[in-house]
Every structure is written in structure tokens, then in C-alpha cells.
Tab-separated table of C-alpha atoms and ligand atoms in Angstrom:
chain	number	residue	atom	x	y	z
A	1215	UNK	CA	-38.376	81.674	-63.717
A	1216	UNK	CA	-40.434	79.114	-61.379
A	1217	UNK	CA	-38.820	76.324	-60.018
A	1218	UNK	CA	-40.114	73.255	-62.201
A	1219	UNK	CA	-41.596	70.259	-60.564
A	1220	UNK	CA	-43.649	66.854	-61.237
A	1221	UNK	CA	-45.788	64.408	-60.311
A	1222	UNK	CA	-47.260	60.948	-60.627
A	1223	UNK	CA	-48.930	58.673	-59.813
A	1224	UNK	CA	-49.217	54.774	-60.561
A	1225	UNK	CA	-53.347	54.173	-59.196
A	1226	UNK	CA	-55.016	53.537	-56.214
A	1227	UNK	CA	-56.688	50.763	-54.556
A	1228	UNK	CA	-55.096	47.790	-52.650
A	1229	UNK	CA	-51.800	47.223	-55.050
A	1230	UNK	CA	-50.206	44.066	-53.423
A	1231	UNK	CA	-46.976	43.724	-51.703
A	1232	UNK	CA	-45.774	41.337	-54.701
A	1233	UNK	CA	-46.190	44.514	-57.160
A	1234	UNK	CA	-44.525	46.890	-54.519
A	1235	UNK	CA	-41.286	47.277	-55.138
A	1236	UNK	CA	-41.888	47.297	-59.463
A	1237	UNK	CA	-44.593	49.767	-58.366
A	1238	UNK	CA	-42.323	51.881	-56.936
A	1239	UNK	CA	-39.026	51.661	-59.209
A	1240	UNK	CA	-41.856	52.202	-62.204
A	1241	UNK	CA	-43.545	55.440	-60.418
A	1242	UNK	CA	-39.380	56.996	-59.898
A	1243	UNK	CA	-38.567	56.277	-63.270
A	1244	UNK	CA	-41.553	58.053	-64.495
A	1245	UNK	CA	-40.802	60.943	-62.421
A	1246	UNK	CA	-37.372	61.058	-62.637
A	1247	UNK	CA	-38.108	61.006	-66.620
A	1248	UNK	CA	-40.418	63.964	-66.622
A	1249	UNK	CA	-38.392	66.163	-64.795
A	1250	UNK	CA	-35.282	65.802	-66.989
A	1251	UNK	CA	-37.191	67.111	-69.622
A	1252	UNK	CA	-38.591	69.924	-67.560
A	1253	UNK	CA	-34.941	70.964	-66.616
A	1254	UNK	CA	-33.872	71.118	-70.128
A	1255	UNK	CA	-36.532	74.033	-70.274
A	1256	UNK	CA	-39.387	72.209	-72.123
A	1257	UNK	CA	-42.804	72.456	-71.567
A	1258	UNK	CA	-44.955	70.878	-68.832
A	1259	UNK	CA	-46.732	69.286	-71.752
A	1260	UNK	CA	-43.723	67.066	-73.038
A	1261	UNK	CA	-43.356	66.058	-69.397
A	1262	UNK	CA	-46.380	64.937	-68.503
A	1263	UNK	CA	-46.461	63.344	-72.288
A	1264	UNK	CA	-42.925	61.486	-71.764
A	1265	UNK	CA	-44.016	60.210	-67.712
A	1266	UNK	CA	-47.219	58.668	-68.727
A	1267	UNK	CA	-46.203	57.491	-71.682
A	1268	UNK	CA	-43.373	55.256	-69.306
A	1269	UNK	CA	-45.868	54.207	-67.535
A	1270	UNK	CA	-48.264	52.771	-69.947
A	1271	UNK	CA	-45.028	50.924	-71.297
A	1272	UNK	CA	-44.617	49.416	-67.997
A	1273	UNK	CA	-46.846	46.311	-67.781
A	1274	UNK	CA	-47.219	46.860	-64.097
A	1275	UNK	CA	-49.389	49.423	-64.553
A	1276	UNK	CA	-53.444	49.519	-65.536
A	1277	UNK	CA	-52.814	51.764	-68.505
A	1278	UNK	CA	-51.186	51.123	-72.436
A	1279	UNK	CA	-49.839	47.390	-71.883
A	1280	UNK	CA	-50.839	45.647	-68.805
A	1281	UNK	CA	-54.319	47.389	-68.992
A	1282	UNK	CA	-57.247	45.896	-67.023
A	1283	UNK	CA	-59.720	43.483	-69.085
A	1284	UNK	CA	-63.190	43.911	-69.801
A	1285	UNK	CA	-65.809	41.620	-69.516
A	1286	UNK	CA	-64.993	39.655	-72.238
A	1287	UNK	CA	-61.296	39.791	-71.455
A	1288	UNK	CA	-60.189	42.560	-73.733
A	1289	UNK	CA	-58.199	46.012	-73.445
A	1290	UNK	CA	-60.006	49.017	-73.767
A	1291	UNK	CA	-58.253	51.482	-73.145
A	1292	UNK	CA	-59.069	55.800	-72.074
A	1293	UNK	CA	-56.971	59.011	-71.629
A	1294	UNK	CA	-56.329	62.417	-71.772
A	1295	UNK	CA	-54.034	65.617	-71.284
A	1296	UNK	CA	-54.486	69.141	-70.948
A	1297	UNK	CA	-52.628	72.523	-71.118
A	1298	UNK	CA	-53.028	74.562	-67.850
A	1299	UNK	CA	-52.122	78.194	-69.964
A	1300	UNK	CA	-54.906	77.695	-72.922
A	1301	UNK	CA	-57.588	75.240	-71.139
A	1302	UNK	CA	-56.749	72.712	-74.801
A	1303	UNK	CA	-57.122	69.160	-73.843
A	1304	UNK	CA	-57.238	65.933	-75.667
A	1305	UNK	CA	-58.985	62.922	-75.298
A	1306	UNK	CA	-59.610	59.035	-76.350
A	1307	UNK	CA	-61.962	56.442	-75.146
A	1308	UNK	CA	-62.335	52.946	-75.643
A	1309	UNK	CA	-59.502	52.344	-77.741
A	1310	UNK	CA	-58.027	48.335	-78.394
A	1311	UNK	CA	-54.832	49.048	-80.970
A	1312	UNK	CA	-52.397	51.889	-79.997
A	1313	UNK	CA	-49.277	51.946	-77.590
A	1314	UNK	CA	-49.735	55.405	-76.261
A	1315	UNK	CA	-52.834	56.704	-75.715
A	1316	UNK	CA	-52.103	59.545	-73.799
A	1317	UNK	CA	-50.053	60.846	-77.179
A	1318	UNK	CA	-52.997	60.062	-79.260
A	1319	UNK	CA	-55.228	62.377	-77.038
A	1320	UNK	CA	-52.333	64.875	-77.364
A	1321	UNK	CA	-52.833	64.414	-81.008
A	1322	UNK	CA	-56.431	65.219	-80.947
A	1323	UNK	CA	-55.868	68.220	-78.882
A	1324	UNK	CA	-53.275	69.387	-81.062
A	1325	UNK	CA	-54.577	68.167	-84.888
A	1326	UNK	CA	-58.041	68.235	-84.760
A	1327	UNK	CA	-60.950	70.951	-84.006
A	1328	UNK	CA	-62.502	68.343	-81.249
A	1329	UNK	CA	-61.651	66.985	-77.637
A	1330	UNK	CA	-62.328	63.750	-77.336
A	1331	UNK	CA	-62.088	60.548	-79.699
A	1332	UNK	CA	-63.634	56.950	-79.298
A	1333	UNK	CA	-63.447	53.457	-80.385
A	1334	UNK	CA	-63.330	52.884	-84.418
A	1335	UNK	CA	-63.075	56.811	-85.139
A	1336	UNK	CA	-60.486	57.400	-82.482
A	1337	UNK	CA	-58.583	54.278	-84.181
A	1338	UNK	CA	-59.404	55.917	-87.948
A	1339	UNK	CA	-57.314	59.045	-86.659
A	1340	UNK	CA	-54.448	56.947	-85.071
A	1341	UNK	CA	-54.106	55.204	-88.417
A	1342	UNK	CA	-54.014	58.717	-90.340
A	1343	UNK	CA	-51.646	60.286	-87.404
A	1344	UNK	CA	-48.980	56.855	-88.043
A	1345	UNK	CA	-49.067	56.037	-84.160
A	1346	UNK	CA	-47.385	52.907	-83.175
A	1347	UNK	CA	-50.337	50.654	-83.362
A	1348	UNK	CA	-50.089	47.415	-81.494
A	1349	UNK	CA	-52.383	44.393	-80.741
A	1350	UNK	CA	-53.973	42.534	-77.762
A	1351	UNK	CA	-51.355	40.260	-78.025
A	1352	UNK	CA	-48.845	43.027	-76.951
A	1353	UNK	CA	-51.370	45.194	-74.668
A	1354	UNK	CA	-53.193	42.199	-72.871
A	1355	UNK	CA	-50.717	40.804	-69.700
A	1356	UNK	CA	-50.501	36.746	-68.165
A	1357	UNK	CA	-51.998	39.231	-65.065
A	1358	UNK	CA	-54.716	41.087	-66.062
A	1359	UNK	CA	-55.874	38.017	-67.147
A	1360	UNK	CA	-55.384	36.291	-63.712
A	1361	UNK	CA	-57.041	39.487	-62.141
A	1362	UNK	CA	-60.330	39.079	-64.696
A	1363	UNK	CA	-60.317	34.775	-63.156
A	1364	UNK	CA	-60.336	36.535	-59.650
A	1365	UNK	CA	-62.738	38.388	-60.312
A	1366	UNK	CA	-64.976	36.461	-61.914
A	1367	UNK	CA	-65.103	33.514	-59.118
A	1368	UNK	CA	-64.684	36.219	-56.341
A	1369	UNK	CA	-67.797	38.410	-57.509
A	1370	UNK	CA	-69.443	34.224	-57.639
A	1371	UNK	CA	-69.110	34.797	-53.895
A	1372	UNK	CA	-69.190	37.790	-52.590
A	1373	UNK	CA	-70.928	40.233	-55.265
A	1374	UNK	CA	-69.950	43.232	-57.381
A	1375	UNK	CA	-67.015	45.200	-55.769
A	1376	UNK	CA	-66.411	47.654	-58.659
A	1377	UNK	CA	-66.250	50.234	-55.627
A	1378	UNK	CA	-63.673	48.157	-53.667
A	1379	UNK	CA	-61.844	46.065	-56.132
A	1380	UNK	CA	-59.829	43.522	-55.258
A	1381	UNK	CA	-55.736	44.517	-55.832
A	1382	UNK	CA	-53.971	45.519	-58.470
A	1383	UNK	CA	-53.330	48.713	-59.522
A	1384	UNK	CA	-55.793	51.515	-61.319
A	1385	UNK	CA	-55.028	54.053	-63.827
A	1386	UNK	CA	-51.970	56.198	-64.362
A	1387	UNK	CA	-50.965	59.944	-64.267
A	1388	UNK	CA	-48.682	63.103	-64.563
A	1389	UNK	CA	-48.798	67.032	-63.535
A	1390	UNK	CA	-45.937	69.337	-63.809
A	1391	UNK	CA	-44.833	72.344	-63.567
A	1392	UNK	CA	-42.731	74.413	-66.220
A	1393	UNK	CA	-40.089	77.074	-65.516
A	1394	UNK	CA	-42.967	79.259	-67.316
A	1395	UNK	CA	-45.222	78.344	-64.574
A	1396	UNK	CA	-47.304	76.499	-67.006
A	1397	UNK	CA	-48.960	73.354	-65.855
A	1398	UNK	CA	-50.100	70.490	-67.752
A	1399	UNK	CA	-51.872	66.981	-66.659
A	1400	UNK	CA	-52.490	63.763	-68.232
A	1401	UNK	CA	-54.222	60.619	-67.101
A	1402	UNK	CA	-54.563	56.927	-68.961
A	1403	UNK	CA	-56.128	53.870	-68.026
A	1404	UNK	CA	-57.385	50.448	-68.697
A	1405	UNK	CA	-60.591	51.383	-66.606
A	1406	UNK	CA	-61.629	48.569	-64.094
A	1407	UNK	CA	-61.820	44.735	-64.512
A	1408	UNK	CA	-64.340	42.730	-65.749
A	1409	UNK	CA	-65.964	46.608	-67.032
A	1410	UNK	CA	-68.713	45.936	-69.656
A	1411	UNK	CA	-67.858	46.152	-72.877
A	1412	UNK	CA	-68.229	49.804	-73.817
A	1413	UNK	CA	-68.017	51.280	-70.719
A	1414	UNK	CA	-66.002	54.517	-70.295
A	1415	UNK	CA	-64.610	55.577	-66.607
A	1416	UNK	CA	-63.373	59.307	-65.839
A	1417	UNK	CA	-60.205	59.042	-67.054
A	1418	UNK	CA	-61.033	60.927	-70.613
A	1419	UNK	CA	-63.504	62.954	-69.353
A	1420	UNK	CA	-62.318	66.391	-68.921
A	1421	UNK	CA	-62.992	67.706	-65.321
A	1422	UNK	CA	-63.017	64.099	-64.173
A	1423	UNK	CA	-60.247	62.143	-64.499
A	1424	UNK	CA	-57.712	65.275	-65.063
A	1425	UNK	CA	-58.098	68.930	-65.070
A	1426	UNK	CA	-55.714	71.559	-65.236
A	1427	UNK	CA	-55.638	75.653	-65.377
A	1428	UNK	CA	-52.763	78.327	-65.187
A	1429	UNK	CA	-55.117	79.969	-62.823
A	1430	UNK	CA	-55.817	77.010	-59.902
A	1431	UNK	CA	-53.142	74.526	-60.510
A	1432	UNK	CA	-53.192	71.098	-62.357
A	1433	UNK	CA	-54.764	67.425	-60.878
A	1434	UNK	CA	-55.277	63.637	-62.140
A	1435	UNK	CA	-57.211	61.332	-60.194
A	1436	UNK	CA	-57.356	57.562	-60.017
A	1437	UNK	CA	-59.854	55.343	-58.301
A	1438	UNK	CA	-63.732	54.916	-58.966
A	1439	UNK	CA	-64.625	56.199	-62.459
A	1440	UNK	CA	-68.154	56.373	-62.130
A	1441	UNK	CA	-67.801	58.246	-58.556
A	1442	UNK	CA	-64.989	60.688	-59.980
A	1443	UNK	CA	-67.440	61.629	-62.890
A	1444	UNK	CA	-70.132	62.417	-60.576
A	1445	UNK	CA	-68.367	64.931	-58.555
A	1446	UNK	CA	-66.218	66.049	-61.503
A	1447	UNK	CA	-63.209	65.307	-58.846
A	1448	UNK	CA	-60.280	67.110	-60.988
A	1449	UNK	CA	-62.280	70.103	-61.553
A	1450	UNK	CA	-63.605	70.279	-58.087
A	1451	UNK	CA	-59.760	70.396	-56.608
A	1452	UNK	CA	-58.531	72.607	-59.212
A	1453	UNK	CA	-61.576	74.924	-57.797
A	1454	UNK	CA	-60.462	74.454	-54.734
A	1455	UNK	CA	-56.687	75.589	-55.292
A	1456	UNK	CA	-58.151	78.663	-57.530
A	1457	UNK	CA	-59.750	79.911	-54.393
A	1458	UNK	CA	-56.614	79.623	-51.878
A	1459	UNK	CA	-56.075	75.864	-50.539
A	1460	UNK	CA	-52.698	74.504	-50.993
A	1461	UNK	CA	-52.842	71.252	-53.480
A	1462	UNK	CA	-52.463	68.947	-50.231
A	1463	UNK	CA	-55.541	70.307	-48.350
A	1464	UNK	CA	-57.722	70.787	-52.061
A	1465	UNK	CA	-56.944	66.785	-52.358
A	1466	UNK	CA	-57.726	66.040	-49.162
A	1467	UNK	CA	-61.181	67.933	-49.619
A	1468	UNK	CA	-62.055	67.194	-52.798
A	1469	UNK	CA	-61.896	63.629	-51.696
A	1470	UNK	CA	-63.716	63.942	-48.558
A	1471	UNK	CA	-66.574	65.344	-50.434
A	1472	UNK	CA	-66.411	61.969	-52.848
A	1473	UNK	CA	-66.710	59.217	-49.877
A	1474	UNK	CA	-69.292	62.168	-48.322
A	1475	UNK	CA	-71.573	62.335	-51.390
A	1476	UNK	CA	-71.228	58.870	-53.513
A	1477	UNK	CA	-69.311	56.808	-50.934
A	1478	UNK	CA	-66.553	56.732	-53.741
A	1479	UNK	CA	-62.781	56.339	-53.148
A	1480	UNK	CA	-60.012	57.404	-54.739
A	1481	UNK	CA	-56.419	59.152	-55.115
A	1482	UNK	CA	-55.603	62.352	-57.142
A	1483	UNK	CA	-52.168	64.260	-57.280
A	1484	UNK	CA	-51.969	67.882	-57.790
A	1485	UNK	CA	-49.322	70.934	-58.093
A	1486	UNK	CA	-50.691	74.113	-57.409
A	1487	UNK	CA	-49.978	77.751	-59.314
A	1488	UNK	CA	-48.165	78.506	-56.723
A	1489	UNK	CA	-45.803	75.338	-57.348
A	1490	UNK	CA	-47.032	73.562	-53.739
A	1491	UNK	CA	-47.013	69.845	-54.678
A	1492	UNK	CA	-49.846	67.568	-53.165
A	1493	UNK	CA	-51.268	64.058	-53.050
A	1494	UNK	CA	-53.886	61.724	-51.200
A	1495	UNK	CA	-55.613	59.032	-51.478
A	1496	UNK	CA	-58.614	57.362	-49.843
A	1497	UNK	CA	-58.081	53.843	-51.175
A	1498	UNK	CA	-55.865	51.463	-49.112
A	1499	UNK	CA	-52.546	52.419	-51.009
A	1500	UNK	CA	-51.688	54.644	-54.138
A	1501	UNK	CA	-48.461	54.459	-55.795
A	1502	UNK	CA	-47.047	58.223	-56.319
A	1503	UNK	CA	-43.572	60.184	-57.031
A	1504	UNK	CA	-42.415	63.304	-57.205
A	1505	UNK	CA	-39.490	65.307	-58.527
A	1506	UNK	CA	-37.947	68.385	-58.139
A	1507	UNK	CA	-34.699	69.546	-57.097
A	1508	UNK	CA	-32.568	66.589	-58.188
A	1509	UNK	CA	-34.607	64.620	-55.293
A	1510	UNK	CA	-37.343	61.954	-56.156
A	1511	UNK	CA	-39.551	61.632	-53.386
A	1512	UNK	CA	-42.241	58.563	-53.614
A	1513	UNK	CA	-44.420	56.267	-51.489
A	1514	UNK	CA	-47.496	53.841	-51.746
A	1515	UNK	CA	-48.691	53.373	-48.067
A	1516	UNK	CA	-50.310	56.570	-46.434
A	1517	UNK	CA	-47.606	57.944	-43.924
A	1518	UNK	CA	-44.999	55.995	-46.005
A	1519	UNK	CA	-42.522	58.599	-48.592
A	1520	UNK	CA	-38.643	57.943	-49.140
A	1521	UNK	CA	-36.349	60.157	-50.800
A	1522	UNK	CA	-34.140	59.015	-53.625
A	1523	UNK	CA	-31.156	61.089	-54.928
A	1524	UNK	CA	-31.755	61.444	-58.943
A	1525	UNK	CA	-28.327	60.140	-59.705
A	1526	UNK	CA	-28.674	57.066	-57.864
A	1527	UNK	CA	-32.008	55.697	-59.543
B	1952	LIG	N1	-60.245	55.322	-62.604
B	1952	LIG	C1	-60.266	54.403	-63.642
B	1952	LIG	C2	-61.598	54.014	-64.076
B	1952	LIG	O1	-62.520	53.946	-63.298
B	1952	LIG	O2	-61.773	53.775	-65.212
């Protein structure tokens, strides 16, 4: 039996020290949430499911309700998981009307013959699954819509910074562990402000935004969508731990190689198949926890982790 684990993460870039603390509590509960279900003997799947899914409730985040706003101030919203023992993953892009993405992409990975979903069809299939479907009303926050004013008389001044955005935090996500050595990952987001209309980051693109494999071990990144799909940044780390590098030193590369060959930044978490837990991040902060043991472990500045007892969270 291996020794299950989790971990997750809450995005990168410069999250401000007035979100810190809900940050924080948000990126524990998540955590702490995941693992319960892994120590009742479930499967890595349901955990990662259950953690993001907590965190796309949680307005603070840039996923499910408190998503970032596009260009004309709307949600649109990506995500995916995947099953480290089979290679199955599930996917939806663009998407305006459900509450849980990330369990709509499990849907597609689990009820239809295809990966990924988008827009009207992907809505089509959440109406035929009977997802909780909910409106802008509920998904669009009294923040993201200060963020998309920022932006818009920032970028006035100082030009496009969609590889250095302002604050806030980016994108959500989950690997973990099961005591059948199985390893699952998920990933959801509301992309980046002020993002055309239309446009889809690397969240829901397999290899990208999350990739996982009994063989290597299991990753989701957060940061720069378009510089994550160019290097295929999940993939590329789950490489890395198939040929030998622990999860901490495959993040720490894989990331290197994205500021070395499209000057892109990110974060990405990871948990090897040999159970080694890792995380790093090249953006000024990323919000991350992880849980095994009883102990919740989590931290947003680099150099900066504190360990929380499961029964006092
Ligand atoms: N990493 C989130 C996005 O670029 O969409």
C-alpha cells in the first residue's frame, strides 16, 4: 500500500497581501479536503475532483466563481483532469454556465468517446449530464470586475502585461496520490483578464496545463497560458520525473527551460511515482498546500511553508 498524499495549488503571479490569509485558509481547506477522501481509500481521481472543485467554489480563486473576465467583462471559463494509470483525461474550454468545470471535464472523460469540450457544445453536454448550471450573476465577482478597471486604465499606461499581470491570483489545481499508487491531476481556470473573447490558455490542453502518468508522476501548472502551451510545461516535467528527477528538481527545470525559451513564468506542483511531493514557482508568489500524514503543509512566498496539524484547521 503507498502512503497517499496531495497537492494544490491556488495560482501564481503577484496575489496581494489583502488576499493572503483567504488564500491560504482556501489552499488548506482544499488540501485538507482531498486527503480525507484519499484516507478513506478512494481514488486519486475523487481527490483531485473534490479539492478543485473547493476551490472553484471559493471566490478567491481565478477558477468556477470568482473567475477572471474577458475583454468584454465575462467568465469564460477552462479545465481538465486526468488518470495517471490509463492516460483518460477530460477537458472543457470556454465555458460561461456551469459551477464545476473540472467535474464536467471528468464527465467528458468518463461519458463520452472524446477529450475535450468547448463553448455551446461543451454547454449542450452539461445540460444532458444535469450539472449544476449557474449564471454570470453567480460566477462573475465585485473583484474580477475591479481587476478588468485595473487593467484596462493600467494597460492605458503602461502597455500589455499579459506576461506579468498585475495581482490577483491565476488558475487552480490538484495531484494526488492513491494508496494504489495511482495518480491523478486536475487544473481549472478563468484564464487571464481582459483575455479576448474566445481565447483558450493551457489549462484544458492536455500536456499543458496538467499531465499525469502512473509511469513519471502527475503535475498542474499555473501562470502564462500561451508560454505553458508552447513548451507543453506538464508534459515536459512529467518527462522529466519518468527519467529519474525528483518532482522538486523536474519543477524547477521544467520551469527554467520556460523563462529560458519564451521568457514565460509560471508555477506547477507535482508528486512523483515514487510519492516525492514538489512545487515551484517563477512568478512573485504562488499559493500551494499539501497533505499527507495528518499534517497540512502550505505557503505563498518562495522560502515561506508552515505546518498545520489537520485537526486544528
Ligand atoms: N494559466 C491560466 C491561463 O493562462 O489561462
Amino acid at each position: 500500500m503507498n502512503q497517499p498524499k496531495i497537492i494544490v495549488h491556488g495560482g501564481a503571479w503577484a496575489i496581494p497581501d489583502d488576499l493572503r490569509e483567504g488564500v491560504l485558509q482556501g489552499v488548506r481547506h482544499a488540501a485538507n479536503a482531498g486527503f480525507q477522501i484519499l484516507k478513506q481509500g478512494k481514488a486519486s481521481l475523487d481527490a483531485v475532483e473534490i479539492a478543485v472543485r473547493i476551490l472553484e467554489d471559493n471566490p478567491v480563486f481565478d477558477a468556477g466563481r470568482g473567475s477572471c473576465l474577458n475583454a468584454k467583462g465575462q467568465v469564460e471559463m477552462d479545465a481538465v483532469i486526468m488518470n495517471g494509470r490509463t492516460l483518460a483525461a477530460g477537458a472543457v474550454a470556454g465555458i460561461d454556465c456551469v459551477k464545476n468545470p473540472v467535474s464536467l471535464a471528468r464527465m467528458v472523460m468518463e461519458k463520452t468517446k472524446h477529450v475535450l469540450l468547448i463553448g455551446e457544445g461543451a454547454k449542450l453536454f452539461a445540460e444532458e449530464m444535469n450539472v449544476e448550471m449557474v449564471g454570470q450573476d453567480y460566477l462573475v465577482t465585485k473583484y474580477a470586475r475591479e481587476e478588468l478597471e485595473n487593467y484596462r486604465k493600467y494597460e492605458k499606461t503602461v502597455g500589455n502585461l499579459f506576461n506579468n499581470k498585475l495581482s490577483g491570483c491565476d488558475t487552480v489545481g490538484a495531484v494526488a496520490i492513491d494508496c494504489h499508487g495511482n495518480i491523478a491531476c486536475a487544473t481549472s481556470t478563468g484564464g487571464i483578464t481582459a483575455k479576448r473573447v474566445g481565447r483558450v490558455g493551457d489549462a484544458p490542453i492536455v500536456g499543458a496545463g496538467a499531465y499525469c502518468d502512473n509511469l513519471g508522476g502527475g503535475v498542474s501548472a499555473t501562470g502564462h497560458g500561451e508560454s505553458i502551451i508552447r513548451v507543453s510545461l506538464a508534459h515536459q516535467t512529467v518527462g522529466l520525473m519518468k527519467s529519474g528527477e525528483t518532482a522538486d528538481d523536474a519543477c524547477k527545470m521544467a520551469l527554467s527551460d520556460m523563462a529560458e525559451r519564451v521568457h514565460g513564468a509560471g508555477g506547477l506542483i507535482a508528486i512523483s511515482k515514487n510519492g516525492d511531493i514538489g512545487y515551484h514557482f517563477t512568478t512573485e508568489r504562488m499559493a500551494w498546500a499539501y497533505a499527507s500524514d495528518d499534517l497540512v503543509t502550505s505557503g505563498l512566498d518562495p522560502g515561506d511553508s508552515e505546518v498545520f496539524s489537520m485537526s486544528k484547521l
